Amino acid sequence: MVLHRKALESQLVSVLQGCTNLKKVKEVHAHIYRNDLHQCSYVITKLIRVLTVLHVPVESYPRLVFSQVQNPINPFLWTALVRGYALKGPLSEAFRLYASMRTEGIGPVSFMFSALFTACGAARDATLGAQVHAQTVLVGGFESDLYVNNTMINMYVKCGSLHCARKVFDEMSERDVVSWTELIVAYAKTGDMGSAQELFDGLNVKDMVAWTAMVTGYAQNAMPKKALEFFERLQNEGMEADEVTLIGAISACAQLGASKYANWIRDIAENSRFEPAKSVLVGSALIDMYSKCGNVEEAHNVFARMKQRNVFSYSSMIAGFAMHGRAHAAIELFYEMLKTETKPNHVTFLGVLTACTHAGMVEQGQRVFETMEKCYGVAPTADHYACMADLLGRAGHLEKALQLVQTMPMEPNGGVWGALLGASHIHKNPDVAEVASSHLFDLEPDNIGNYLLLSNTYASAGRWDDVSRVRKLIKEKNLRKNPGCSWVEAKNGMVHEFFADDATHPEIGEIKKALDDLMERLKGIGYQPNLSSVPYDIGDEEKKRLLMAHSEKLALAYGLLGTDPGSTIKIMKNLRICEDCHIVMCGASKITGRKIVVRDNMRFHHFLNGACSCSNFW
DNA sequence: CTAGGGTTAG
């Protein structure tokens, strides 16, 4: 009889574990009653845990179940409830439960402290966390408990008290790989990869999670080459990369933006247990990567092959279409998404709105903006207002854009004023540019781009006195111009880099000659240098010379020389492509019959047969 | 039971 009961208990627990919805749980609960097991702490603890995971408010169902236990002396039972409050709050209730448990004469246990630390961490309450910390010391016997100390480190990290976390770590008598990894991640998140690396080097037995923390850390801190180095080292150690590791590496490849790396990691992913068609995470990461590498077709291939899609997959694909100027595809996909179970979130709407912006679809964008809260329950953030300011402003409705910014329900951020400044620059409106930049100089005093946009807007209006006033400001602030830089992929996947007026490339002679030839042929079809692209008060000949030295033109010339005639020329630039270069790219695609893709710091331009996917709207 | 996670705008 006893044996039978035990078997039934563990059977019910495992059934509970597999419950994915409330209805099933309720069925099992009825079964528990029928078998007279509603006093069994083991089963009831599991029941409470499952309910919490399914986001049932602790106050309702779980508490009811708990209260039906006549003599709750099992600390696991109490802790299950406390963990529920740890996830959703309120924090005070978690502590009230802990106090009641002690009054019931139940001694403190390590996992109860862990639950309390989790609660403090989730509430970002370091003060309360420190009180629990003091409790563990006061009660005694927990100072050397590895598990308690690890959750304590985690709590301090979540609260942003890295120093306290480090102190706990330094004073621990025994540490395991979890303790180390927690700190490594904490340093990585603050951008301190030096300390992260130092800790990692001191770690004797490194497991896959620790390695992955380094891959992800370097990827998140914009050091993609380092991230990939660690990814390869991890594999050389004989460890199998899992989903999380792959995502870190894929994100690093996305940052590099080169097809060589993209195809390399794609291969690894396809041959892993987490192939993109089956893993939503890996699939979504690949969509983003291919979009950022200029290959939106391949991004869509991955998307189409995925067996399951979630809000990340859809949002990434929509944003991918948007940055490649495929606005209609983006919006179509958005409506397709609305027919599924997947609900759009704030990121989805950013993608849809940028798609409208990049295609100049003002009315469509306004409609989406107006309905996002009403119909889909997603309240616009300042970023969405930035998109709207961009949408209206670029389309030439500067007054409307300004009005929107001045009446928006939250404080405009740098993105909002920046969009307005960008639009003022395009439409050569120094008055609106002045309003926008006065805010930007407060919000982002060191962002040189804003000063340059204002100064260039003055230049386009011929207000040279104002130009030199802004120039002086830049000098006083000791700000340095970001040198323009372009890369182009050669045949073998090698990436060649060019700065403006750069003569360091070994084949610079041929490159210059190829550029001259191209210019001659362009002139034949009516090209004239766009002198207004040069914001300096200098002679026309000097302007022409500066234009010809732009890094993207050098990269284009090298692309013509160094790649197969049938292939796409892929150029990347760290700044926004200038108008003259844009015209030249259009012409070059017509004359040479080559497909040219340029990624500037804003988006992708696909040049084919004399036209650009951005419809000259950028 | 505690550690590593993806989309975003000027």
XYZ file of C-alpha atoms in Angstrom, chain A residues 84-401:
318
model
C 5.841 32.690 -6.706
C 6.045 36.082 -5.052
C 9.682 36.321 -6.108
C 8.599 36.227 -9.733
C 5.637 38.588 -9.581
C 5.817 40.341 -6.242
C 4.838 41.816 -3.967
C 8.115 41.507 -2.185
C 6.521 42.201 1.215
C 4.327 39.124 0.935
C 7.360 36.933 0.321
C 8.872 38.201 3.555
C 5.617 37.862 5.469
C 5.525 34.202 4.463
C 9.095 33.705 5.580
C 8.230 35.224 8.975
C 5.135 33.000 9.347
C 7.194 29.968 8.523
C 9.635 30.829 11.292
C 6.762 31.379 13.765
C 5.501 27.927 12.876
C 8.815 26.732 14.225
C 10.192 25.647 10.868
C 13.912 26.252 10.692
C 15.565 28.278 7.939
C 16.744 26.324 4.927
C 19.128 27.239 2.152
C 16.570 27.154 -0.647
C 14.286 29.494 1.300
C 17.090 32.074 1.408
C 17.679 31.528 -2.255
C 14.006 32.248 -2.954
C 14.237 35.467 -0.934
C 17.356 36.539 -2.818
C 15.592 35.847 -6.096
C 12.710 38.028 -4.903
C 15.040 40.910 -3.971
C 16.881 40.557 -7.262
C 13.676 40.644 -9.278
C 12.564 43.736 -7.353
C 16.053 45.296 -7.761
C 16.016 45.941 -4.027
C 19.605 45.762 -2.795
C 18.700 47.155 0.624
C 16.339 44.317 1.416
C 18.769 41.926 -0.213
C 21.471 43.081 2.189
C 19.065 42.445 5.076
C 18.548 38.868 3.931
C 22.307 38.623 3.580
C 22.626 39.716 7.225
C 19.969 37.142 8.190
C 21.939 34.291 6.643
C 24.927 35.302 8.717
C 22.850 35.829 11.880
C 21.085 32.483 11.641
C 24.464 30.909 11.111
C 25.694 28.016 9.089
C 24.939 29.613 5.748
C 28.076 31.695 5.233
C 29.785 28.737 3.660
C 26.773 27.416 1.763
C 27.731 27.506 -1.888
C 24.188 27.637 -3.169
C 23.154 30.463 -0.841
C 26.244 32.461 -1.780
C 25.658 31.964 -5.486
C 22.108 33.246 -5.325
C 23.370 36.141 -3.224
C 25.879 37.081 -5.918
C 23.098 36.863 -8.455
C 20.913 39.170 -6.368
C 23.634 41.817 -5.988
C 24.390 41.665 -9.710
C 20.720 42.114 -10.607
C 20.546 45.117 -8.287
C 23.579 46.629 -9.971
C 25.793 46.294 -6.889
C 28.732 44.690 -8.600
C 31.051 45.619 -5.725
C 28.934 43.738 -3.175
C 28.738 40.754 -5.513
C 32.490 40.740 -5.891
C 32.929 40.980 -2.128
C 30.737 37.924 -1.565
C 32.704 36.109 -4.257
C 36.073 37.050 -2.769
C 35.049 35.946 0.707
C 33.511 32.634 -0.274
C 35.335 29.638 1.143
C 34.262 27.481 -1.781
C 33.393 28.589 -5.315
C 32.136 26.670 -8.286
C 31.901 27.462 -11.985
C 28.469 29.031 -11.387
C 29.933 31.605 -8.997
C 32.629 32.508 -11.529
C 30.281 32.700 -14.461
C 27.848 34.941 -12.610
C 30.612 37.489 -12.070
C 32.012 37.139 -15.584
C 28.592 37.968 -16.991
C 28.179 40.842 -14.577
C 31.433 42.419 -15.789
C 30.541 41.788 -19.424
C 27.191 43.501 -18.963
C 28.883 46.633 -17.633
C 31.183 46.593 -20.650
C 34.259 45.632 -18.637
C 35.533 42.770 -20.757
C 39.009 43.194 -19.249
C 37.808 42.056 -15.820
C 35.616 39.390 -17.381
C 38.590 38.012 -19.261
C 40.778 38.121 -16.159
C 38.239 36.092 -14.172
C 37.764 33.649 -17.031
C 41.515 33.066 -17.245
C 41.601 32.300 -13.530
C 38.832 29.736 -13.796
C 40.259 26.230 -13.654
C 37.444 24.081 -14.900
C 35.581 25.966 -17.630
C 32.277 24.558 -18.730
C 30.260 25.372 -21.828
C 28.181 28.018 -20.081
C 31.300 29.870 -18.974
C 32.716 29.772 -22.515
C 29.418 30.959 -23.896
C 29.387 33.858 -21.461
C 32.635 35.035 -23.076
C 31.325 34.622 -26.629
C 28.172 36.525 -25.801
C 30.032 39.111 -23.753
C 32.361 40.022 -26.595
C 29.480 40.017 -29.074
C 27.432 42.332 -26.875
C 30.369 44.672 -26.478
C 30.853 45.092 -30.213
C 34.008 42.944 -30.402
C 32.812 40.372 -32.928
C 36.265 39.054 -33.860
C 37.016 38.313 -30.221
C 33.633 36.635 -29.842
C 34.353 34.322 -32.767
C 37.810 33.571 -31.424
C 36.200 32.287 -28.235
C 33.586 30.394 -30.193
C 36.322 28.531 -32.040
C 38.329 27.896 -28.889
C 35.225 26.443 -27.249
C 34.833 24.052 -30.146
C 38.505 23.134 -30.029
C 38.014 22.214 -26.370
C 35.610 19.594 -27.652
C 32.470 21.258 -26.352
C 29.276 21.205 -28.320
C 27.752 24.614 -28.910
C 24.115 24.871 -27.975
C 21.465 27.407 -28.985
C 22.748 30.152 -26.736
C 26.328 29.766 -27.926
C 25.236 29.785 -31.552
C 23.205 32.936 -31.084
C 26.226 34.734 -29.639
C 28.380 33.677 -32.574
C 25.671 34.523 -35.121
C 25.264 37.975 -33.623
C 29.040 38.457 -33.937
C 28.886 37.496 -37.629
C 26.012 39.915 -38.129
C 28.222 42.688 -36.802
C 31.023 41.764 -39.174
C 28.545 41.965 -42.045
C 30.644 39.820 -44.375
C 29.228 36.910 -46.392
C 32.228 34.750 -45.594
C 31.442 34.658 -41.889
C 27.697 34.496 -42.496
C 27.977 31.344 -44.597
C 30.502 29.813 -42.229
C 28.271 30.096 -39.159
C 25.188 29.137 -41.165
C 26.912 25.881 -42.015
C 27.739 25.189 -38.402
C 24.171 25.931 -37.363
C 22.702 23.696 -40.084
C 24.892 20.821 -38.945
C 24.109 21.227 -35.266
C 21.250 19.882 -33.202
C 19.730 23.346 -33.449
C 19.230 23.780 -37.158
C 17.518 27.065 -38.036
C 14.404 25.408 -39.419
C 13.727 23.794 -36.048
C 15.122 26.295 -33.552
C 13.189 29.554 -33.386
C 16.119 31.186 -31.649
C 18.788 30.194 -34.134
C 16.474 30.859 -37.074
C 15.616 34.355 -35.893
C 19.260 35.169 -35.246
C 20.158 34.046 -38.781
C 17.412 36.205 -40.287
C 18.882 39.227 -38.570
C 22.407 38.245 -39.586
C 21.651 37.777 -43.269
C 19.741 41.055 -43.340
C 22.726 42.827 -41.842
C 25.082 41.119 -44.281
C 23.145 42.542 -47.216
C 21.489 39.301 -48.228
C 17.815 39.839 -47.524
C 16.832 37.023 -49.911
C 18.731 34.511 -47.821
C 17.182 35.995 -44.669
C 13.807 35.329 -46.191
C 14.807 31.794 -47.162
C 15.622 31.046 -43.545
C 12.345 32.619 -42.465
C 10.345 30.601 -44.987
C 11.922 27.340 -43.872
C 11.256 27.825 -40.174
C 8.709 25.395 -38.769
C 7.839 27.723 -35.909
C 7.968 31.493 -35.776
C 7.625 33.853 -32.882
C 7.578 37.614 -32.462
C 11.385 37.745 -32.852
C 11.304 35.902 -36.169
C 8.611 38.181 -37.572
C 10.118 41.391 -36.193
C 13.581 40.541 -37.495
C 12.241 39.740 -40.936
C 10.134 42.910 -41.044
C 13.095 45.027 -39.919
C 15.236 43.217 -42.502
C 12.864 44.097 -45.318
C 12.657 47.659 -43.993
C 16.394 48.278 -43.978
C 16.611 46.984 -47.528
C 13.910 49.315 -48.753
C 11.411 46.519 -49.346
C 8.596 48.377 -47.629
C 5.761 46.506 -49.279
C 7.228 43.148 -48.338
C 7.630 44.389 -44.761
C 4.060 45.583 -44.501
C 2.670 42.498 -46.175
C 4.511 40.326 -43.704
C 3.155 42.441 -40.869
C -0.419 41.779 -41.996
C 0.395 38.119 -42.434
C 1.677 38.084 -38.874
C -1.573 39.587 -37.612
C -3.403 36.551 -38.933
C -1.339 34.267 -36.696
C -1.325 33.769 -32.945
C 1.859 35.825 -32.656
C 1.172 39.269 -31.261
C 3.255 42.212 -32.490
C 5.317 44.054 -29.886
C 6.983 47.465 -29.804
C 9.910 46.250 -31.892
C 7.609 44.920 -34.590
C 6.068 48.375 -34.916
C 9.464 50.048 -35.120
C 10.172 47.826 -38.114
C 6.858 48.568 -39.786
C 7.215 52.314 -39.244
C 10.772 52.421 -40.610
C 9.594 50.453 -43.604
C 7.016 53.163 -44.276
C 9.646 55.850 -43.765
C 12.128 54.286 -46.143
C 9.446 54.017 -48.802
C 7.933 57.436 -48.183
C 4.586 55.858 -47.330
C 3.374 58.629 -45.070
C -0.304 57.812 -44.846
C 0.249 54.114 -44.357
C 2.695 54.883 -41.532
C 0.313 57.283 -39.861
C -2.432 54.670 -39.971
C -0.204 52.071 -38.359
C 0.924 54.555 -35.707
C -2.631 55.494 -34.837
C -3.798 51.901 -34.516
C -0.860 50.380 -32.681
C -2.263 51.125 -29.247
C -5.958 51.067 -30.104
C -5.971 47.761 -31.953
C -2.891 45.924 -30.729
C -2.374 47.273 -27.224
C 1.180 48.444 -27.846
C 1.665 51.941 -26.465
C 4.009 54.100 -28.591
C 7.344 54.903 -26.973
C 9.629 57.829 -27.701
C 11.304 55.635 -30.314
C 8.041 55.267 -32.192
C 7.665 59.033 -32.105
C 11.180 59.268 -33.542
C 10.036 57.084 -36.425
C 7.051 59.345 -36.959
C 9.148 62.497 -36.878
C 11.381 60.818 -39.439
C 8.441 59.704 -41.581
C 6.805 63.124 -41.677
C 10.030 65.096 -41.816
C 11.659 63.196 -44.655
C 8.488 63.455 -46.680
C 8.834 67.205 -46.343
C 6.197 67.832 -43.685
C 8.651 69.526 -41.347
C 6.046 71.661 -39.619
C 3.860 68.648 -38.889
C 6.865 66.748 -37.602
